[in-house]
Coordinates of C-alpha atoms in Angstrom, one line a residue:
X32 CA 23.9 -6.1 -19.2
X33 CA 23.1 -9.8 -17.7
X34 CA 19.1 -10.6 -17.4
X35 CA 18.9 -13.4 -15.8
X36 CA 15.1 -13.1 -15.2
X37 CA 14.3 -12.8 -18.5
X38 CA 14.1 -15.9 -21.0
X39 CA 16.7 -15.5 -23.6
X40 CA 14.3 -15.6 -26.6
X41 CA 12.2 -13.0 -25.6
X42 CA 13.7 -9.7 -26.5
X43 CA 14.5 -11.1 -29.7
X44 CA 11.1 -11.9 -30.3
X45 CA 10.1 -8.5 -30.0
X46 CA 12.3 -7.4 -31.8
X47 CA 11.2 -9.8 -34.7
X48 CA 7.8 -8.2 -34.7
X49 CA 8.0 -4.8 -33.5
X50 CA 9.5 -3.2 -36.6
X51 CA 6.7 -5.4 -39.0
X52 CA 3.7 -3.7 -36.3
X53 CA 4.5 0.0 -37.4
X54 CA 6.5 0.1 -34.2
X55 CA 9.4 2.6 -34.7
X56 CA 11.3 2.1 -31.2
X57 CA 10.9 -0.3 -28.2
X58 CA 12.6 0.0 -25.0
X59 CA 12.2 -2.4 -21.7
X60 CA 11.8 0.1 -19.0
X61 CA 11.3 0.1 -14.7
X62 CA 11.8 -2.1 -12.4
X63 CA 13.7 -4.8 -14.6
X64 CA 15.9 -2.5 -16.1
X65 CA 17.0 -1.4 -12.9
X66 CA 17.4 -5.1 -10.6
X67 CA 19.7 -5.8 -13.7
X68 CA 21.9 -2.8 -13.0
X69 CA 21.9 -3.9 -9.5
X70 CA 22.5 -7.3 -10.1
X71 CA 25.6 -6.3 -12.3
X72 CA 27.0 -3.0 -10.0
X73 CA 26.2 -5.0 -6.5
X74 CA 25.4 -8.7 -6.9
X75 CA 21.9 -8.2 -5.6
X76 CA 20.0 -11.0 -5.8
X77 CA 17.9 -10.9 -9.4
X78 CA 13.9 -10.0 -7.9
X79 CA 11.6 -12.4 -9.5
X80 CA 9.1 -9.0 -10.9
X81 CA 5.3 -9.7 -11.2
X82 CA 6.0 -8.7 -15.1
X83 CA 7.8 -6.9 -18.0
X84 CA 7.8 -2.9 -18.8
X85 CA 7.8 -2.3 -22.4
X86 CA 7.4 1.4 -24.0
X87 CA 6.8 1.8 -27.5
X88 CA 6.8 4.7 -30.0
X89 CA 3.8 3.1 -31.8
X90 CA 0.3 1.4 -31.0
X91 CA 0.3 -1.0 -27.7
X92 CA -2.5 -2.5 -29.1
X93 CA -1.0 -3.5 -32.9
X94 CA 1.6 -4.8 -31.2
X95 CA 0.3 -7.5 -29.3
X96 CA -2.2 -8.1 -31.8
X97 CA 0.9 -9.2 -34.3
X98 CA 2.6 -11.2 -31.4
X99 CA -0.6 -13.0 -31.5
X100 CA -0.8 -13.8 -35.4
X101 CA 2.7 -14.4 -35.6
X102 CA 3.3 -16.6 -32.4
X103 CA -0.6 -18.2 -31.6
X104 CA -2.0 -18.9 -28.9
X105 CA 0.4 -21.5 -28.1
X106 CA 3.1 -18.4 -27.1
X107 CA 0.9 -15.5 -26.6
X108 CA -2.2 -16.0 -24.1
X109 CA -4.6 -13.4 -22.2
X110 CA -4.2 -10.2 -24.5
X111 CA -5.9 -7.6 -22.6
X112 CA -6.3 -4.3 -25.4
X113 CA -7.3 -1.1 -23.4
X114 CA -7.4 1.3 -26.5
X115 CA -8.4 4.4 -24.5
X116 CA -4.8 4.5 -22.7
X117 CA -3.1 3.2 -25.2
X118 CA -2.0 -0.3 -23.7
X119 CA -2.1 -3.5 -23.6
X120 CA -1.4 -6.9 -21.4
X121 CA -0.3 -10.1 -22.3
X122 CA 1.6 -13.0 -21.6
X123 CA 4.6 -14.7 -23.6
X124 CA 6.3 -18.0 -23.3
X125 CA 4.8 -17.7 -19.7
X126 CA 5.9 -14.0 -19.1
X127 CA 3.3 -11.4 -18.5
X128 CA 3.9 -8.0 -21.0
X129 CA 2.7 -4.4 -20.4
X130 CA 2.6 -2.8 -23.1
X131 CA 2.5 0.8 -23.7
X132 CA 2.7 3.8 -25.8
X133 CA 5.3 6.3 -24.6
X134 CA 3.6 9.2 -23.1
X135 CA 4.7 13.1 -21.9
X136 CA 2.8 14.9 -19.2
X137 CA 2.4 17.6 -17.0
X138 CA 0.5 18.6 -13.6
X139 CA -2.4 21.4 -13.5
X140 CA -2.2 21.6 -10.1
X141 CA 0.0 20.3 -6.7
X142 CA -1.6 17.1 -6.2
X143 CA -3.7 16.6 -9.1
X144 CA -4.3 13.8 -11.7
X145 CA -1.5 14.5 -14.5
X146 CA -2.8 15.6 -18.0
X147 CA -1.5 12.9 -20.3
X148 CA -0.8 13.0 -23.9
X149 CA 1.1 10.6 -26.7
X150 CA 5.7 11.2 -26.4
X151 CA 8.7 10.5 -27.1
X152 CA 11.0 7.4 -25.3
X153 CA 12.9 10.2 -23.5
X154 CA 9.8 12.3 -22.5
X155 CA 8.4 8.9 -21.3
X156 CA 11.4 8.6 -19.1
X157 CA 10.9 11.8 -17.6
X158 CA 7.8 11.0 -16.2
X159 CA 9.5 8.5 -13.7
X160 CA 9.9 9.0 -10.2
X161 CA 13.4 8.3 -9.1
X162 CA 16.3 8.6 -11.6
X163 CA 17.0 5.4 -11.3
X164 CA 13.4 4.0 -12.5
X165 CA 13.9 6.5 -15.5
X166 CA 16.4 4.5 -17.4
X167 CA 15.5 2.1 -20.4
X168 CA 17.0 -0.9 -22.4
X169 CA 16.2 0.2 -25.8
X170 CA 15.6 -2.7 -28.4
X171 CA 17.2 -2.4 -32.2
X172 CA 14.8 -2.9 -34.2
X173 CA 16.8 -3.3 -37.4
X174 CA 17.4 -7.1 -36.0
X175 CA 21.8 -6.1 -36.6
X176 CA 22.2 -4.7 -32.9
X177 CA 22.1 -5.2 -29.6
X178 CA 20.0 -3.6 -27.1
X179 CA 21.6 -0.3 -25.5
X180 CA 21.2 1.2 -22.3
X181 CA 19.5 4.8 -22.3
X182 CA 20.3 6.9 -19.0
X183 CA 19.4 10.4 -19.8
X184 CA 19.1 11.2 -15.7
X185 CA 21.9 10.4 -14.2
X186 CA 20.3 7.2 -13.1
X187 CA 23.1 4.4 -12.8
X188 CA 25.2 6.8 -10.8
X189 CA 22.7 7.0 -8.0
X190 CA 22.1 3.6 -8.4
X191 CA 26.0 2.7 -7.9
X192 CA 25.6 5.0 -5.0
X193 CA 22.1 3.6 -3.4
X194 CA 21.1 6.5 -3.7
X195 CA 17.2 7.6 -4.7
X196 CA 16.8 10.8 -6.4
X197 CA 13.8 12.5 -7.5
X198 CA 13.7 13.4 -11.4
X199 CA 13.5 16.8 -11.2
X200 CA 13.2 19.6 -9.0
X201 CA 9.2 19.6 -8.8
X202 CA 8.9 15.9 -8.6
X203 CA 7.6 16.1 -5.1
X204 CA 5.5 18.9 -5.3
X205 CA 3.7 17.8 -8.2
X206 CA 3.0 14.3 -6.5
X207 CA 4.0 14.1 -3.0
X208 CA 2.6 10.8 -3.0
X209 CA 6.2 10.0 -3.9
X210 CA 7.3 10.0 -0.5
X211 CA 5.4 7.5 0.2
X212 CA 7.0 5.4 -3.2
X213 CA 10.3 6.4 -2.1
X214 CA 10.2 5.0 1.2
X215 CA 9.0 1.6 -0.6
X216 CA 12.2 1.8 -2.5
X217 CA 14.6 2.5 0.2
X218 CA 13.1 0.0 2.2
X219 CA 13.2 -3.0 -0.3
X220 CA 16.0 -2.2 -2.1
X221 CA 18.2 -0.5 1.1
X222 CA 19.0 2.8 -0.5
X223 CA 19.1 6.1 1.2
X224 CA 18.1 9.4 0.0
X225 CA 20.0 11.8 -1.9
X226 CA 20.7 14.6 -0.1
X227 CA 18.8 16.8 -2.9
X228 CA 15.8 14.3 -2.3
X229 CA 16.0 15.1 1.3
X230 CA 15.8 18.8 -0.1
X231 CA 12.7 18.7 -1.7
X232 CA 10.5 16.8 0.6
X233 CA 11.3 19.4 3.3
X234 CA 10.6 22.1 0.8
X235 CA 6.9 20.2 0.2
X236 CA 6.4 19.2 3.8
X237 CA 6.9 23.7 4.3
X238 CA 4.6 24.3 1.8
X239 CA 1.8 21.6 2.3
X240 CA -1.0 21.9 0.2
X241 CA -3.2 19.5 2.7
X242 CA -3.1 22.7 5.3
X243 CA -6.2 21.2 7.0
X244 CA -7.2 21.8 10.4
X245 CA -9.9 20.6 12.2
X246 CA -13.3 20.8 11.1
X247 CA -11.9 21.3 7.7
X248 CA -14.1 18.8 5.4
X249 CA -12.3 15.9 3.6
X250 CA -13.5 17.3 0.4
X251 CA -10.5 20.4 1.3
X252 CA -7.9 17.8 0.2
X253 CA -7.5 17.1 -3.4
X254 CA -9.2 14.2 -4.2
X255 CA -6.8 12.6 -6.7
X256 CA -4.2 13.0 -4.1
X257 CA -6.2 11.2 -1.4
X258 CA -6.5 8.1 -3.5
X259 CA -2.8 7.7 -4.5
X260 CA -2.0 8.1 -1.2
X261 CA -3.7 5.7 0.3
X262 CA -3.1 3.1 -2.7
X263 CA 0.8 4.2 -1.9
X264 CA 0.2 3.4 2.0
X265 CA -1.7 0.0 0.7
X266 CA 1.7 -0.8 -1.4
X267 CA 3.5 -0.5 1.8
X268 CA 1.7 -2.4 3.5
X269 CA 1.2 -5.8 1.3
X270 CA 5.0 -5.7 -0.6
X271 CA 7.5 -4.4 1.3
X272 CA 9.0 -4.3 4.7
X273 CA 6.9 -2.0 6.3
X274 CA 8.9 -1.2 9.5
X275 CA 11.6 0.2 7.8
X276 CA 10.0 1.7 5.2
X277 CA 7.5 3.7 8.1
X278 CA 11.0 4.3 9.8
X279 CA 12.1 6.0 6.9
X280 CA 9.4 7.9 7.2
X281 CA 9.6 9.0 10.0
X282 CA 13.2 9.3 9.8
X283 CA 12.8 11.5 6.8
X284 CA 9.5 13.8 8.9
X285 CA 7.5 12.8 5.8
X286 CA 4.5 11.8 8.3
X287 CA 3.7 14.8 8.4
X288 CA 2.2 14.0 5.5
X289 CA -0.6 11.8 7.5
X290 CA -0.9 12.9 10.9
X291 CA 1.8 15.3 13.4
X292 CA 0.8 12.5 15.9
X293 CA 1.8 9.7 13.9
X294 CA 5.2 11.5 12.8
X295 CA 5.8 12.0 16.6
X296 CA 4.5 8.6 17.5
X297 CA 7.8 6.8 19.0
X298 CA 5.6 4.1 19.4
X299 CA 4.0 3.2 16.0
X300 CA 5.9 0.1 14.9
X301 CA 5.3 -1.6 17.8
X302 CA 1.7 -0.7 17.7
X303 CA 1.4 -2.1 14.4
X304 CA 2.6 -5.2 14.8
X305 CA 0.6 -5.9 17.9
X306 CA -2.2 -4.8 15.3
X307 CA -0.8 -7.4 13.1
X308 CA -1.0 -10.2 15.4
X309 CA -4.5 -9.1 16.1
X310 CA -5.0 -9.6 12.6
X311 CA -5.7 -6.3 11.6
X312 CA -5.7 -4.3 8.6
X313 CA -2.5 -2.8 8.9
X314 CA -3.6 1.1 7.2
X315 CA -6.2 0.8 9.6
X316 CA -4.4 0.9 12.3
X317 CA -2.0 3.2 11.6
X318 CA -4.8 5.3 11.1
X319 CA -6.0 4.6 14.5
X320 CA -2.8 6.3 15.9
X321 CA -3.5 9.6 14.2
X322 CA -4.6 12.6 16.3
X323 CA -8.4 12.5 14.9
X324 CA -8.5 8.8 13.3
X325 CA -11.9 9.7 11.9
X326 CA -11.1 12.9 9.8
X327 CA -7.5 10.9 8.4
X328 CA -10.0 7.8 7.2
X329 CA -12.2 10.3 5.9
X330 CA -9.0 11.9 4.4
X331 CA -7.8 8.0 3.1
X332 CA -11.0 7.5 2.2
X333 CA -11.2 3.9 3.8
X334 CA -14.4 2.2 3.7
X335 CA -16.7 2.7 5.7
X336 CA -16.9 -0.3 7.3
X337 CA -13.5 0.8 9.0
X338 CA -14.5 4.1 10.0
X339 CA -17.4 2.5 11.9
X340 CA -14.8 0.5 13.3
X341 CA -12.6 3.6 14.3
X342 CA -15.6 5.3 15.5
X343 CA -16.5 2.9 17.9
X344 CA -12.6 2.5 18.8
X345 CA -13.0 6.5 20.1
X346 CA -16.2 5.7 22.1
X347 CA -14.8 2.8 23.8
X348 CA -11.8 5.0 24.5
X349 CA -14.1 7.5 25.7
X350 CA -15.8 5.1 28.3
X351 CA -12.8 3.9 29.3
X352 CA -11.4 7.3 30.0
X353 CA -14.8 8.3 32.0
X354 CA -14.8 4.8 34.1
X355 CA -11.3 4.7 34.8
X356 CA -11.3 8.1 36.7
X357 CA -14.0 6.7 38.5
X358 CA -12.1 3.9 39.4
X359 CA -15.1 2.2 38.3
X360 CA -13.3 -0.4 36.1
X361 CA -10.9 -1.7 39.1
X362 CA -10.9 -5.4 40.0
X363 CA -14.0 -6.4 37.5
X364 CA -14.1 -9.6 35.9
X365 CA -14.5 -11.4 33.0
X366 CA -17.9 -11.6 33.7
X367 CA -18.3 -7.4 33.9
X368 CA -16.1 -7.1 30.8
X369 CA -17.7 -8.9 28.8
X370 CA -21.1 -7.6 30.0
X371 CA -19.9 -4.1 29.6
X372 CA -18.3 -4.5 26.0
X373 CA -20.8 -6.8 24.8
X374 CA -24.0 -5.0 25.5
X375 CA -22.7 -1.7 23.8
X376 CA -22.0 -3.8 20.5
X377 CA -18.4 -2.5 20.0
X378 CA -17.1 -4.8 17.3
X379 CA -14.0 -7.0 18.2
X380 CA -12.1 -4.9 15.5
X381 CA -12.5 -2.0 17.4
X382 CA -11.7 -3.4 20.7
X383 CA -8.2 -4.4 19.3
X384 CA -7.6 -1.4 17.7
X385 CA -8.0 0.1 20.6
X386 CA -5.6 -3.0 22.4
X387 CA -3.1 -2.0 19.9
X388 CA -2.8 1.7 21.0
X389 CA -1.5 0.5 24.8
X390 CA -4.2 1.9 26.8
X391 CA -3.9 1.6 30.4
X392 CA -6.9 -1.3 30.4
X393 CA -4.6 -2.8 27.7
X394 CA -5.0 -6.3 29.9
X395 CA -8.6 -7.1 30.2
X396 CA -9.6 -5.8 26.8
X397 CA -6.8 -8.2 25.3
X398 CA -8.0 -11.0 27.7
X399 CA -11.8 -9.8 26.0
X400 CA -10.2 -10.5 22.6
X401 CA -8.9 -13.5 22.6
X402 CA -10.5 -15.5 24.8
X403 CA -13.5 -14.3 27.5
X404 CA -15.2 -13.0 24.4
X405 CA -15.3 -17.2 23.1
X406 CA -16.1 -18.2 26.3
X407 CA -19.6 -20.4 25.4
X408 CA -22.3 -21.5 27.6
X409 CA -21.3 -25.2 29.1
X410 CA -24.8 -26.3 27.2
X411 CA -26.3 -25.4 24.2
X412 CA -29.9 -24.5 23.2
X413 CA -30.4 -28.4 21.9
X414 CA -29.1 -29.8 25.3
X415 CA -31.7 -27.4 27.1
X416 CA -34.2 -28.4 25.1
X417 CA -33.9 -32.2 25.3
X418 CA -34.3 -31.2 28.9
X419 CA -37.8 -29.7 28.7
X420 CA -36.8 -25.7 28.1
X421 CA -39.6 -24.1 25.9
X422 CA -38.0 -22.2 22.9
X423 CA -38.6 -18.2 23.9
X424 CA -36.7 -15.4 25.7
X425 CA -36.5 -17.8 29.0
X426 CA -34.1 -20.1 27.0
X427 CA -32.0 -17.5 25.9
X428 CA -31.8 -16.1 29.3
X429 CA -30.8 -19.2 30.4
X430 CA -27.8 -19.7 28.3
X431 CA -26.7 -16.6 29.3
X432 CA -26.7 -17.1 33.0
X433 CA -24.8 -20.4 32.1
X434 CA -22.1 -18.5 29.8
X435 CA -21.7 -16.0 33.1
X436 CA -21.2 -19.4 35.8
X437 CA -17.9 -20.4 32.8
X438 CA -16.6 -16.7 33.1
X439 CA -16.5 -16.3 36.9
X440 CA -13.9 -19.2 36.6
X441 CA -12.1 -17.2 33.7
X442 CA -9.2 -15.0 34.5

């Protein structure tokens, strides 16, 4: 199997030391593993990866503390030991390592944290998510082989398929964060589901263990569950192509998982990328589509500075609703818009939240946020007072009544 991200001396220095560390197997593992395979089967284009998955049966930490003696600090720079989960982090010849000691676990509960304990290679493979993330380049460590390709899940034939399959049956259920990891997958590498994978996330979307309703506090939802999720959504969001991995969402009904409104929302990608250009964050503002934005953040746990945000999105909303029906809002100006939005302190993050769910006052609110809201006073507070103005509330007033003559030319 071709590498051709990985430098050709590195496996074999591994191998070098492993066996001399008390290591008694080594295997590259994930994403590497698998672009190789894909590389090979389909010609995809090799993915430069952020770094190299190694599992060990052994001590992570001995490891990379032999790599060090044996190579200096001339090969081996920034080892990071975290003895408590038995890694560790380094980089060689350039190449950053994750080390790790190959683990088995299970799940207590739907949606909770995993109970982890010390494995075999193959049980560390069976914690994967997808089949084709479970398979592993195993080292020899007798220095008279080459390395050989364990696939104990089926893993290359889904992969010569582009197809993503769960590991086993439960997969979703025990973490249906993986919907959201799947879609990542499908997206940047253009695979599909399996129709077994399909299977299973309607079986979890039936039986929901999030069966909120409102009114129901956030602390209903299992907490570990919350936080993957929205470190899944934040993936998303800053690595892959997010339209079509919310497509596939959608595609697959797995926004259920967030919000009914959002999974119905026909609308949502093009709402997000006006969010984008309105430089938002883009998990806030899917959020802000949801049928209660508040309780989902609370859900998400976003901070807080976003729910304020989103709060003030609904009150705006609300005035807007309660004005418009009085026809209050038709024909004002720049001048009364900016009044209006200004002297209720709604942040310019909530104003284009609110811009980037197409409300009917879509217009001025946009014209608000990007330019009446930077419109200044033709003079400033120095130029008044080189012409005799007294520092006070007089002054101030002043600049304001100025700042209103530059709107009523704005349009």
């Amino acid at each position: 199997m071709e590498h051709p991200g990985l430098p050709s001396q590195l496996l074999p220095a591994l191998q070098a030391i492993a066996s001399a560390a008390g290591v008694s197997r080594l295997a590259l593992v994930g994403g590497a593993v698998r672009d190789a395979l894909l590389h090979d089967q389909h010609c995809d284009p090799w993915r430069d990866l952020p770094d190299l998955d190694l599992v060990l049966e052994g001590s992570a930490s001995e490891l990379a503390a032999a790599l060090e003696r044996h190579y200096g600090d001339q090969r081996v720079e920034d080892v990071r030991i975290h003895a408590a989960y038995g890694t560790a982090e380094l980089s060689f010849d350039g190449v950053l390592l994750d080390l790790a000691g190959a683990r088995q676990e299970h799940y207590p509960a739907p949606g909770e944290n995993p109970v982890v304990e010390s494995g075999s290679l193959e049980r560390d493979l069976q914690r994967r998510d997808f089949t084709v993330n479970a398979m592993a380049l195993e080292l020899s460590l007798s220095g008279d082989g080459e390395p050989w390709l364990l696939d104990p899940h089926g893993g290359q034939d889904h992969l010569a398929r582009r197809e993503l399959a769960f590991l086993h049956g439960s997969s979703v259920a025990d973490d249906p964060t993986r919907v959201v990891r799947a879609c990542r997958y499908a997206a940047r590498l253009a695979f599909v589901l399996a129709p077994e994978a399909q299977q299973q996330i309607n079986q979890t979307l039936e039986a929901w263990p999030w069966a909120w309703t409102h009114g129901d506090p956030p602390a209903a939802s299992p907490p570990a569950l919350a936080t993957r999720l929205r470190m899944e959504l934040e993936l998303l969001f800053e690595r892959e192509p997010w339209p079509e991995a919310l497509l596939a969402l959608q595609s697959w009904g797995a926004l259920m998982l967030l919000d009914p409104a959002l999974q119905a929302d026909s609308r949502l990608v093009r709402s997000l990328i006006q969010a984008q250009r309105l430089h938002l964050p883009l998990l806030l503002a899917l959020v802000a589509g949801a049928d209660d934005p508040l309780e989902l953040a609370a859900r998400l746990q976003l901070p807080q500075q976003q729910q304020r945000w989103l709060q003030q999105m609904q009150e705006l909303s609300a005035w807007l609703e309660v004005n418009a029906f009085e026809d209050a809002l038709a024909g004002w100006t720049a001048e009364e818009w900016c009044d209006a939005l200004e002297q209720q302190a709604w942040g310019a993050e909530a104003v284009a939240l609110l811009v980037s769910q197409n409300p009917p006052q879509r217009r001025p609110l946009l014209r608000w946020w990007g330019r009446w809201r930077h419109c200044p006073s033709p003079l400033t507070a120095k130029d008044l007072l080189a012409q005799g103005w007294q520092p006070g509330p007089d002054l101030g007033a002043e600049l304001q009544r100025l700042r209103r003559q530059s709107l009523r030319a704005m349009r």
